[in-house]
CSV table of C-alpha atoms and ligand atoms in Angstrom, one decimal:
chain,number,residue,atom,x,y,z
A,1351,MET,CA,124.9,139.9,68.4
A,1352,LYS,CA,123.2,141.0,65.3
A,1353,PRO,CA,120.5,138.7,64.2
A,1354,LYS,CA,121.0,136.8,61.1
A,1355,ASN,CA,119.0,137.8,58.1
A,1356,LYS,CA,115.7,136.1,57.6
A,1357,LEU,CA,115.3,133.4,54.8
A,1358,PHE,CA,113.6,135.7,52.5
A,1359,SER,CA,115.2,139.0,53.5
A,1360,GLY,CA,115.5,141.3,50.4
A,1361,LYS,CA,112.5,139.7,48.7
A,1362,THR,CA,109.2,141.0,48.1
A,1363,LEU,CA,105.8,139.4,48.2
A,1364,ALA,CA,102.7,141.4,46.9
A,1365,ILE,CA,99.1,140.7,47.7
A,1366,LEU,CA,96.0,141.6,45.6
A,1367,THR,CA,92.2,140.9,45.9
A,1368,GLY,CA,90.0,140.8,42.8
A,1369,GLY,CA,86.3,140.2,42.2
A,1370,GLY,CA,83.5,140.5,44.8
A,1371,ASP,CA,84.5,141.4,48.4
A,1372,THR,CA,83.9,139.1,51.1
A,1373,PRO,CA,84.0,139.3,55.0
A,1374,ALA,CA,87.1,137.4,54.9
A,1375,LEU,CA,89.3,139.3,52.7
A,1376,ASN,CA,91.1,141.4,55.3
A,1377,SER,CA,91.6,138.3,57.3
A,1378,SER,CA,93.2,136.5,54.4
A,1379,ILE,CA,95.5,139.7,53.8
A,1380,GLU,CA,96.7,140.0,57.4
A,1381,SER,CA,97.2,136.4,57.8
A,1382,ILE,CA,99.4,136.0,54.7
A,1383,ARG,CA,101.2,139.4,55.4
A,1384,ASN,CA,102.1,138.2,58.9
A,1385,ARG,CA,103.4,134.8,58.0
A,1386,ALA,CA,105.2,136.2,54.9
A,1387,SER,CA,106.8,139.0,57.1
A,1388,LEU,CA,108.2,136.4,59.6
A,1389,ILE,CA,110.2,134.6,57.0
A,1390,GLY,CA,111.6,137.9,55.8
A,1391,TYR,CA,109.5,139.1,53.0
A,1392,LYS,CA,108.6,142.8,52.6
A,1393,VAL,CA,104.8,142.7,51.9
A,1394,TYR,CA,103.1,145.0,49.4
A,1395,GLY,CA,99.4,145.5,48.9
A,1396,ILE,CA,98.3,145.9,45.2
A,1397,ARG,CA,95.3,148.0,45.0
A,1398,GLN,CA,91.9,147.2,43.3
A,1399,GLY,CA,93.2,143.9,41.9
A,1400,TRP,CA,95.0,143.6,38.8
A,1401,LYS,CA,94.1,147.4,38.3
A,1402,GLY,CA,96.8,148.3,40.7
A,1403,LEU,CA,99.4,146.8,38.5
A,1404,LEU,CA,98.4,149.1,35.3
A,1405,GLY,CA,99.8,152.3,34.5
A,1406,ASP,CA,102.2,153.5,37.1
A,1407,GLY,CA,101.0,151.0,39.5
A,1408,ASP,CA,99.1,151.6,42.9
A,1409,ILE,CA,101.0,149.9,45.5
A,1410,LEU,CA,101.0,150.0,49.4
A,1411,ASP,CA,103.6,148.8,51.9
A,1412,LEU,CA,101.9,146.7,54.5
A,1413,THR,CA,104.9,145.3,56.0
A,1414,HIS,CA,105.0,147.0,59.6
A,1415,GLN,CA,101.5,148.4,59.6
A,1416,PRO,CA,98.6,147.6,61.9
A,1417,TYR,CA,95.9,145.7,60.3
A,1418,ASP,CA,92.3,144.6,61.4
A,1419,GLY,CA,91.6,141.2,60.0
A,1420,TRP,CA,88.1,141.0,61.7
A,1421,TYR,CA,86.8,143.9,59.6
A,1422,GLY,CA,85.0,142.5,56.3
A,1423,GLY,CA,85.7,143.4,52.8
A,1424,THR,CA,89.2,144.5,51.6
A,1425,ALA,CA,91.3,147.4,52.7
A,1426,LEU,CA,93.2,146.9,49.4
A,1427,ARG,CA,90.0,147.3,47.6
A,1428,SER,CA,88.8,145.2,44.7
A,1429,SER,CA,87.9,145.4,40.8
A,1430,ARG,CA,87.1,143.0,38.2
A,1431,THR,CA,90.0,144.2,35.9
A,1432,ASN,CA,91.1,141.5,33.6
A,1433,PRO,CA,94.7,141.5,32.6
A,1434,PHE,CA,93.9,139.8,29.2
A,1435,PRO,CA,91.6,141.0,26.5
A,1436,SER,CA,88.0,140.8,26.7
A,1437,LYS,CA,84.9,141.6,24.9
A,1438,LYS,CA,84.5,144.7,27.1
A,1439,ASN,CA,88.1,145.7,27.0
A,1440,THR,CA,90.2,144.7,24.0
A,1441,GLU,CA,93.5,145.9,25.2
A,1442,ASN,CA,96.2,143.1,26.4
A,1443,ARG,CA,97.3,144.6,29.5
A,1444,VAL,CA,100.0,142.0,30.3
A,1445,PRO,CA,102.8,144.1,29.1
A,1446,GLN,CA,102.0,146.8,31.7
A,1447,ILE,CA,101.6,144.2,34.5
A,1448,LEU,CA,105.1,142.7,33.6
A,1449,ARG,CA,106.6,146.1,33.6
A,1450,ASN,CA,105.2,146.9,37.1
A,1451,ILE,CA,106.2,143.6,38.6
A,1452,GLU,CA,109.7,144.6,37.4
A,1453,ARG,CA,109.5,148.3,38.6
A,1454,TYR,CA,108.5,147.5,42.1
A,1455,LYS,CA,110.6,144.5,42.2
A,1456,ILE,CA,107.9,142.1,43.2
A,1457,ASP,CA,109.3,138.4,43.5
A,1458,VAL,CA,106.1,136.6,44.4
A,1459,LEU,CA,102.6,137.6,43.8
A,1460,VAL,CA,99.7,136.2,46.0
A,1461,SER,CA,96.1,136.6,44.3
A,1462,ILE,CA,93.2,136.3,46.3
A,1463,GLY,CA,90.2,135.7,44.3
A,1464,GLY,CA,87.7,133.3,42.8
A,1465,ASP,CA,87.9,131.6,39.4
A,1466,ASP,CA,88.4,134.9,37.4
A,1467,THR,CA,91.1,136.4,39.3
A,1468,ASN,CA,92.9,133.1,39.9
A,1469,GLY,CA,92.3,132.2,36.6
A,1470,ALA,CA,94.2,135.2,35.3
A,1471,ALA,CA,97.0,134.5,37.8
A,1472,LYS,CA,97.4,131.1,36.4
A,1473,ARG,CA,97.6,132.3,32.9
A,1474,LEU,CA,100.4,134.9,34.0
A,1475,TYR,CA,102.2,132.1,35.7
A,1476,GLU,CA,101.9,129.5,32.8
A,1477,THR,CA,102.6,132.2,29.9
A,1478,GLU,CA,104.8,134.8,31.5
A,1479,GLY,CA,106.5,132.6,34.2
A,1480,ILE,CA,105.3,135.0,37.1
A,1481,PRO,CA,105.6,133.3,40.5
A,1482,VAL,CA,102.1,133.2,41.7
A,1483,ILE,CA,100.4,131.6,44.6
A,1484,GLY,CA,96.6,131.6,44.3
A,1485,PHE,CA,94.3,132.0,47.5
A,1486,PRO,CA,90.7,131.1,47.4
A,1487,LYS,CA,87.9,133.3,48.1
A,1488,THR,CA,84.1,133.6,47.2
A,1489,ILE,CA,81.0,133.9,49.0
A,1490,ASP,CA,79.6,131.7,46.2
A,1491,ASN,CA,81.6,128.8,47.3
A,1492,ASP,CA,81.9,127.5,43.6
A,1493,LEU,CA,85.7,127.6,43.1
A,1494,ARG,CA,87.0,124.2,43.0
A,1495,THR,CA,89.0,123.3,46.1
A,1496,ARG,CA,88.8,119.5,46.1
A,1497,THR,CA,87.7,119.6,49.7
A,1498,MET,CA,86.1,116.1,50.5
A,1499,HIS,CA,83.0,115.7,52.5
A,1500,ASP,CA,82.8,112.4,54.2
A,1501,TYR,CA,79.0,111.8,54.9
A,1502,LYS,CA,77.9,108.4,56.0
A,1503,GLY,CA,80.8,106.6,54.5
A,1504,ASN,CA,80.3,108.4,51.2
A,1505,LYS,CA,83.0,110.9,49.9
A,1506,ILE,CA,81.3,113.7,48.3
A,1507,GLU,CA,83.4,116.5,46.5
A,1508,GLY,CA,82.6,119.7,48.4
A,1509,VAL,CA,84.0,123.1,48.4
A,1510,LEU,CA,85.4,125.3,51.2
A,1511,CYS,CA,86.3,128.8,50.0
A,1512,PRO,CA,87.1,131.6,52.7
A,1513,GLY,CA,84.2,134.0,52.6
A,1514,PHE,CA,81.6,131.3,52.2
A,1515,PRO,CA,81.4,130.4,56.0
A,1516,SER,CA,80.7,134.1,56.9
A,1517,ALA,CA,78.3,134.6,54.2
A,1518,ALA,CA,76.6,131.5,54.9
A,1519,LYS,CA,76.1,132.3,58.8
A,1520,GLY,CA,74.7,135.9,57.7
A,1521,VAL,CA,72.0,134.3,55.2
A,1522,MET,CA,71.0,131.8,57.9
A,1523,GLU,CA,70.5,134.7,60.4
A,1524,TYR,CA,68.6,136.6,57.6
A,1525,ALA,CA,66.3,133.8,56.7
A,1526,ALA,CA,65.6,133.1,60.4
A,1527,ASN,CA,64.7,136.9,61.1
A,1528,LEU,CA,62.3,136.9,58.1
A,1529,ARG,CA,60.3,134.4,59.8
A,1530,THR,CA,58.6,136.8,62.2
A,1531,THR,CA,57.3,138.9,59.3
A,1532,ALA,CA,56.2,136.2,57.2
A,1533,GLU,CA,54.2,134.8,60.4
A,1534,SER,CA,52.8,138.2,61.1
A,1535,HIS,CA,51.3,138.5,57.7
A,1536,SER,CA,50.5,135.0,56.9
A,1537,ARG,CA,52.7,135.4,53.9
A,1538,ILE,CA,55.2,133.7,51.6
A,1539,ILE,CA,58.4,135.2,51.4
A,1540,VAL,CA,60.7,134.5,48.6
A,1541,LEU,CA,64.2,135.1,49.7
A,1542,GLU,CA,66.8,135.6,46.9
A,1543,VAL,CA,70.4,134.8,47.7
A,1544,MET,CA,73.6,135.6,45.6
A,1545,GLY,CA,75.7,132.8,44.4
A,1546,ARG,CA,75.7,133.2,40.6
A,1547,ASP,CA,75.4,129.7,38.9
A,1548,ALA,CA,75.6,127.6,42.2
A,1549,GLY,CA,73.4,126.9,45.1
A,1550,TRP,CA,75.9,126.6,47.7
A,1551,LEU,CA,75.1,129.7,49.6
A,1552,THR,CA,71.3,129.4,49.2
A,1553,GLY,CA,71.3,126.3,51.3
A,1554,SER,CA,72.2,128.2,54.3
A,1555,ALA,CA,69.0,129.8,54.3
A,1556,CYS,CA,67.3,126.5,54.8
A,1557,PHE,CA,69.7,126.3,57.8
A,1558,GLY,CA,67.9,129.4,59.1
A,1559,GLY,CA,64.4,127.8,58.5
A,1560,ALA,CA,63.5,128.3,54.8
A,1561,GLU,CA,61.3,125.4,54.0
A,1562,MET,CA,61.9,125.3,50.3
A,1563,ALA,CA,64.6,126.2,47.9
A,1564,LEU,CA,65.4,126.8,44.2
A,1565,ILE,CA,68.9,126.3,42.8
A,1566,PRO,CA,70.6,127.3,39.7
A,1567,GLU,CA,71.8,123.9,38.9
A,1568,ILE,CA,68.2,122.6,38.4
A,1569,GLU,CA,66.3,124.6,35.6
A,1570,MET,CA,62.7,125.6,36.3
A,1571,THR,CA,61.0,124.6,33.1
A,1572,LYS,CA,57.2,125.0,32.4
A,1573,GLU,CA,56.5,121.7,33.8
A,1574,ARG,CA,58.7,122.1,36.9
A,1575,ILE,CA,57.2,125.3,37.8
A,1576,GLU,CA,53.6,123.8,37.8
A,1577,PHE,CA,54.9,121.1,40.1
A,1578,PHE,CA,56.7,123.5,42.1
A,1579,LEU,CA,53.6,125.7,42.6
A,1580,GLU,CA,51.6,122.6,43.7
A,1581,SER,CA,54.2,121.8,46.4
A,1582,VAL,CA,54.3,125.8,47.4
A,1583,LYS,CA,50.4,125.4,48.1
A,1584,GLU,CA,50.7,122.3,49.9
A,1585,ARG,CA,53.5,123.4,52.2
A,1586,TYR,CA,51.8,126.7,52.9
A,1587,MET,CA,48.3,125.3,53.6
A,1588,SER,CA,50.0,122.7,56.0
A,1589,SER,CA,52.1,125.2,57.8
A,1590,PRO,CA,50.5,125.9,61.3
A,1591,LYS,CA,51.0,129.6,61.1
A,1592,LYS,CA,50.5,130.0,57.2
A,1593,ALA,CA,53.7,131.3,56.6
A,1594,LEU,CA,56.5,129.8,54.4
A,1595,ILE,CA,60.0,131.0,53.3
A,1596,ILE,CA,61.2,130.0,50.0
A,1597,ALA,CA,65.2,130.6,49.4
A,1598,VAL,CA,66.0,130.9,45.5
A,1599,SER,CA,69.3,131.5,44.2
A,1600,GLU,CA,69.9,134.6,42.2
A,1601,GLY,CA,71.0,132.5,39.2
A,1602,VAL,CA,67.7,130.3,38.9
A,1603,ARG,CA,66.7,129.6,35.3
A,1604,TRP,CA,62.8,130.3,35.3
A,1605,PHE,CA,60.6,129.7,32.3
A,1606,ASN,CA,59.8,132.8,30.4
A,1607,PRO,CA,56.8,132.3,28.3
A,1608,GLU,CA,57.4,135.1,26.1
A,1609,SER,CA,60.8,133.6,24.9
A,1610,ASN,CA,59.6,130.0,25.5
A,1611,THR,CA,62.9,129.2,27.2
A,1612,THR,CA,64.4,129.1,30.7
A,1613,GLU,CA,66.4,132.2,31.6
A,1614,VAL,CA,68.4,133.8,34.3
A,1615,VAL,CA,66.8,137.1,35.4
A,1616,CYS,CA,69.3,140.0,35.2
A,1617,ALA,CA,69.8,143.3,36.9
A,1618,SER,CA,71.7,144.5,34.2
A,1619,SER,CA,72.7,143.2,30.7
A,1620,GLU,CA,76.1,144.9,30.8
A,1621,LEU,CA,79.0,142.6,30.8
A,1622,ASP,CA,81.9,142.8,33.3
A,1623,GLU,CA,85.5,142.2,32.1
A,1624,TYR,CA,85.2,138.5,32.6
A,1625,GLY,CA,82.2,138.4,30.5
A,1626,HIS,CA,79.5,138.0,33.5
A,1627,ARG,CA,76.2,139.8,33.5
A,1628,ARG,CA,74.8,141.2,36.9
A,1629,PHE,CA,72.0,138.7,38.3
A,1630,GLY,CA,69.1,139.9,40.3
A,1631,GLY,CA,65.3,140.0,40.3
A,1632,VAL,CA,64.2,136.3,39.9
A,1633,SER,CA,62.7,136.6,43.4
A,1634,GLY,CA,60.1,139.2,42.1
A,1635,VAL,CA,59.2,137.1,39.2
A,1636,ILE,CA,58.6,134.1,41.3
A,1637,ALA,CA,56.6,135.9,44.2
A,1638,SER,CA,54.3,137.5,41.6
A,1639,GLU,CA,53.8,134.2,39.8
A,1640,ILE,CA,53.0,132.5,43.2
A,1641,PHE,CA,50.4,135.4,44.0
A,1642,HIS,CA,48.9,135.3,40.6
A,1643,LYS,CA,48.4,131.6,40.3
A,1644,LEU,CA,47.8,130.5,44.0
A,1645,LYS,CA,46.2,133.8,45.3
A,1646,ILE,CA,48.5,133.6,48.4
A,1647,GLU,CA,50.2,136.8,49.3
A,1648,ALA,CA,53.8,136.6,48.5
A,1649,ARG,CA,56.7,139.1,48.7
A,1650,ALA,CA,60.2,139.1,47.2
A,1651,GLN,CA,63.2,140.0,49.4
A,1652,ILE,CA,66.7,140.3,47.7
A,1653,SER,CA,69.5,139.6,50.6
A,1654,GLY,CA,72.0,140.8,48.2
A,1655,TYR,CA,75.1,142.5,49.6
A,1656,TYR,CA,74.0,141.5,53.2
A,1657,ALA,CA,75.7,138.1,52.7
A,1658,ARG,CA,79.0,139.7,51.5
A,1659,SER,CA,79.3,142.5,54.0
A,1660,GLY,CA,80.1,142.9,57.7
A,1661,VAL,CA,82.6,141.3,60.0
A,1662,CYS,CA,84.6,138.2,59.5
A,1663,ARG,CA,83.0,135.1,61.6
A,1664,ASN,CA,85.3,132.8,63.6
A,1665,TYR,CA,85.3,130.0,61.2
A,1666,ASP,CA,86.4,132.2,58.3
A,1667,ARG,CA,89.2,133.9,60.7
A,1668,ARG,CA,90.7,130.6,61.4
A,1669,LEU,CA,90.3,129.2,57.8
A,1670,THR,CA,92.1,132.1,56.4
A,1671,MET,CA,94.8,131.7,59.0
A,1672,THR,CA,95.2,128.0,58.3
A,1673,LEU,CA,95.4,128.4,54.5
A,1674,ALA,CA,97.9,131.2,55.2
A,1675,ASP,CA,100.1,128.7,57.1
A,1676,LYS,CA,100.1,126.6,54.0
A,1677,VAL,CA,101.3,129.6,51.8
A,1678,VAL,CA,104.3,129.7,54.1
A,1679,ASP,CA,104.8,126.1,53.2
A,1680,LEU,CA,104.5,126.8,49.5
A,1681,LEU,CA,106.8,129.9,49.8
A,1682,LEU,CA,109.6,127.9,51.7
A,1683,ARG,CA,109.4,125.2,48.8
A,1684,GLU,CA,109.2,127.7,46.1
A,1685,HIS,CA,106.3,125.9,44.9
A,1686,TYR,CA,104.3,128.3,42.7
A,1687,GLY,CA,101.3,128.0,40.4
A,1688,GLN,CA,99.6,126.6,43.5
A,1689,MET,CA,96.4,127.1,45.7
A,1690,PRO,CA,96.2,126.2,49.3
A,1691,VAL,CA,93.1,124.4,50.3
A,1692,ILE,CA,91.5,122.4,53.2
A,1693,ASN,CA,91.5,118.7,52.1
A,1694,LYS,CA,88.4,117.6,53.9
A,1695,ILE,CA,85.4,119.4,55.4
A,1696,VAL,CA,86.2,119.8,59.1
A,1697,ASN,CA,84.8,121.6,62.3
A,1698,TYR,CA,86.3,124.7,63.6
A,1699,GLN,CA,88.8,123.1,65.9
A,1700,GLU,CA,90.2,120.9,63.1
A,1701,LEU,CA,91.1,123.8,60.7
A,1702,GLU,CA,94.9,123.0,61.2
A,1703,GLU,CA,97.7,123.1,58.7
A,1704,PHE,CA,97.8,119.1,58.6
A,1705,ASN,CA,94.4,119.3,57.0
A,1706,THR,CA,95.6,121.4,54.2
A,1707,THR,CA,97.1,120.5,50.8
A,1708,SER,CA,97.6,122.5,47.5
A,1709,ILE,CA,96.1,122.1,44.1
A,1710,ASP,CA,97.6,123.1,40.9
A,1711,MET,CA,96.0,126.4,39.7
A,1712,GLY,CA,95.5,124.5,36.3
A,1713,GLU,CA,92.8,122.5,38.1
A,1714,ILE,CA,90.8,125.4,39.5
A,1715,GLY,CA,87.5,126.2,38.0
A,1716,ASN,CA,84.0,126.3,38.8
A,1717,LYS,CA,82.1,123.7,41.0
A,1718,CYS,CA,78.4,123.4,41.2
A,1719,LEU,CA,76.5,122.0,44.1
A,1720,PRO,CA,76.7,118.3,44.1
A,1721,GLU,CA,73.5,116.5,43.5
A,1722,GLU,CA,73.6,114.6,46.7
A,1723,TYR,CA,72.9,118.2,48.5
A,1724,TYR,CA,69.6,118.8,46.7
A,1725,ASP,CA,66.3,116.9,46.7
A,1726,THR,CA,64.9,117.8,43.4
A,1727,ASN,CA,61.4,116.3,44.2
A,1728,LYS,CA,60.9,118.1,47.5
A,1729,PHE,CA,62.6,121.3,46.5
A,1730,CYS,CA,64.8,121.5,49.6
A,1731,PHE,CA,68.5,120.7,50.7
A,1732,THR,CA,69.3,117.3,52.0
A,1733,ASP,CA,70.6,115.9,55.2
A,1734,ALA,CA,73.9,115.7,53.3
A,1735,TYR,CA,74.0,119.2,52.8
A,1736,ILE,CA,73.1,120.1,56.5
A,1737,ASP,CA,75.8,117.7,57.5
A,1738,PHE,CA,78.2,119.7,55.3
A,1739,VAL,CA,77.0,123.2,56.4
A,1740,SER,CA,77.0,122.5,60.0
A,1741,HIS,CA,80.5,121.6,60.2
A,1742,ILE,CA,81.2,125.1,59.0
A,1743,ILE,CA,78.4,127.4,60.7
A,1744,GLY,CA,77.4,125.1,63.6
A,1745,LYS,CA,73.9,124.7,64.7
A,1746,PRO,CA,70.7,125.9,62.8
A,1747,ARG,CA,69.2,129.0,64.0
A,1748,PHE,CA,65.4,129.1,64.0
A,1749,LEU,CA,63.2,131.6,65.7
A,1750,GLU,CA,60.2,129.8,67.3
A,1751,PHE,CA,57.2,131.1,69.3
A,1752,ASN,CA,54.7,128.4,69.6
A,1753,TYR,CA,51.4,129.6,71.0
A,1754,ASP,CA,47.8,128.0,71.1
A,1755,PHE,CA,45.7,130.6,72.6
A,1756,PRO,CA,42.2,129.8,73.2
A,1757,VAL,CA,39.6,131.4,70.9
A,1758,VAL,CA,37.2,133.7,72.7
A,1759,ILE,CA,33.5,133.0,72.1
A,1760,PRO,CA,31.2,135.6,72.7
A,1761,GLU,CA,28.4,134.7,75.2
A,1762,ASP,CA,25.4,135.4,72.9
A,1763,LEU,CA,26.4,132.5,70.4
D,1398,F6P,O1,80.6,136.6,43.1
D,1398,F6P,C1,80.3,137.1,44.2
D,1398,F6P,C2,79.0,137.8,43.8
D,1398,F6P,O2,78.5,138.5,45.0
D,1398,F6P,C3,78.0,137.0,43.2
D,1398,F6P,O3,77.2,136.4,44.2
D,1398,F6P,C4,77.1,138.2,42.6
D,1398,F6P,O4,76.3,137.5,41.4
D,1398,F6P,C5,78.1,138.9,42.1
D,1398,F6P,O5,79.2,138.8,42.9
D,1398,F6P,C6,77.6,140.4,42.2
D,1398,F6P,O6,78.6,141.2,41.9
D,1398,F6P,P1,78.6,142.9,41.9
D,1398,F6P,O7,77.2,143.4,42.3
D,1398,F6P,O8,80.0,143.3,42.9
D,1398,F6P,O9,79.0,143.3,40.6
């Protein structure tokens, strides 16, 4: 007997990835593709984000193709193309996008992205009625997902975006490894961590042993810098091996005496199509100030793409599969303009469909680090943050070699 057609046979779902890559993108694509295929969709991949819907279009058929979801990054490639006019590109590309959606007969679009990509998807849904489902992603973890963190009876609004778990684990390991170098040279290492305007990712360096941290949410005014330097000196002098790792977010606003304001340090002033500058370099400014004011040897280390690259870690793999389960629910109910999310911060084993919900894409936006997660007086992350991140990346990783060799005194003394 010939099997009956599946529910959505004859329909096409297309997936795109926009913005910075993460180790969980291919896993997201594969998980969504597998589930959408099961209910009958033909699944397309749009190359290079919104760019693949411009001109003649750049579309691949993913339906019955092998796929490696453990491999980081995105096989569809990514771009920061904005469908809507911006300072950098004044052209309105929406007509081209609508034309290609029609030409390729795309019935549903799944946009995997952060605030920019999903913000554009939301606008296309609201203004043009394109059936879209947003899928969260960002190593910065600053896309509002309304994921509640239950900490000692308090409910804190957390965030859980695919990409963050793998990046956080990577940053933790990176910070842990730096310890041997810091100790060998009795140095302070200022470790710069991506994350744009939010300190979520920087905290994971502390999980790897960074003793102090600076985040974008707390401006480093002239007075605060003085207080910070005093604390650095104290921490360094009291550290048994005269070594210190300070994790700093790339988006830290640091006082600039020349302009008399606090500013982000940029690697380039050029804007992308969503109006963002490229951050980078604040660790160098801080290390040099430590050296000049405290006379302690300090070095800057930019972790940069290390956080974004490499394989998908277990938590992210399961997170993307769980969120893709929720995509199926949205598809079955033809509930568009929604983004699947995990509703509470849970351990790996609890990443299950019953812990998901979806939020209206109209509600997405940026969410900075909750104040409960950072201690402004001690320049470090709190136990509440440690609890949050330990659900996601497990145990902290510290490298430790405790020695107390006896000092040799020559006989002639
Ligand atoms: O949003 C992700 C992110 O990695 C940020 O943390 C960082 O500021 C930015 O992208 C850098 O982007 P790129 O180097 O790809 O332009």
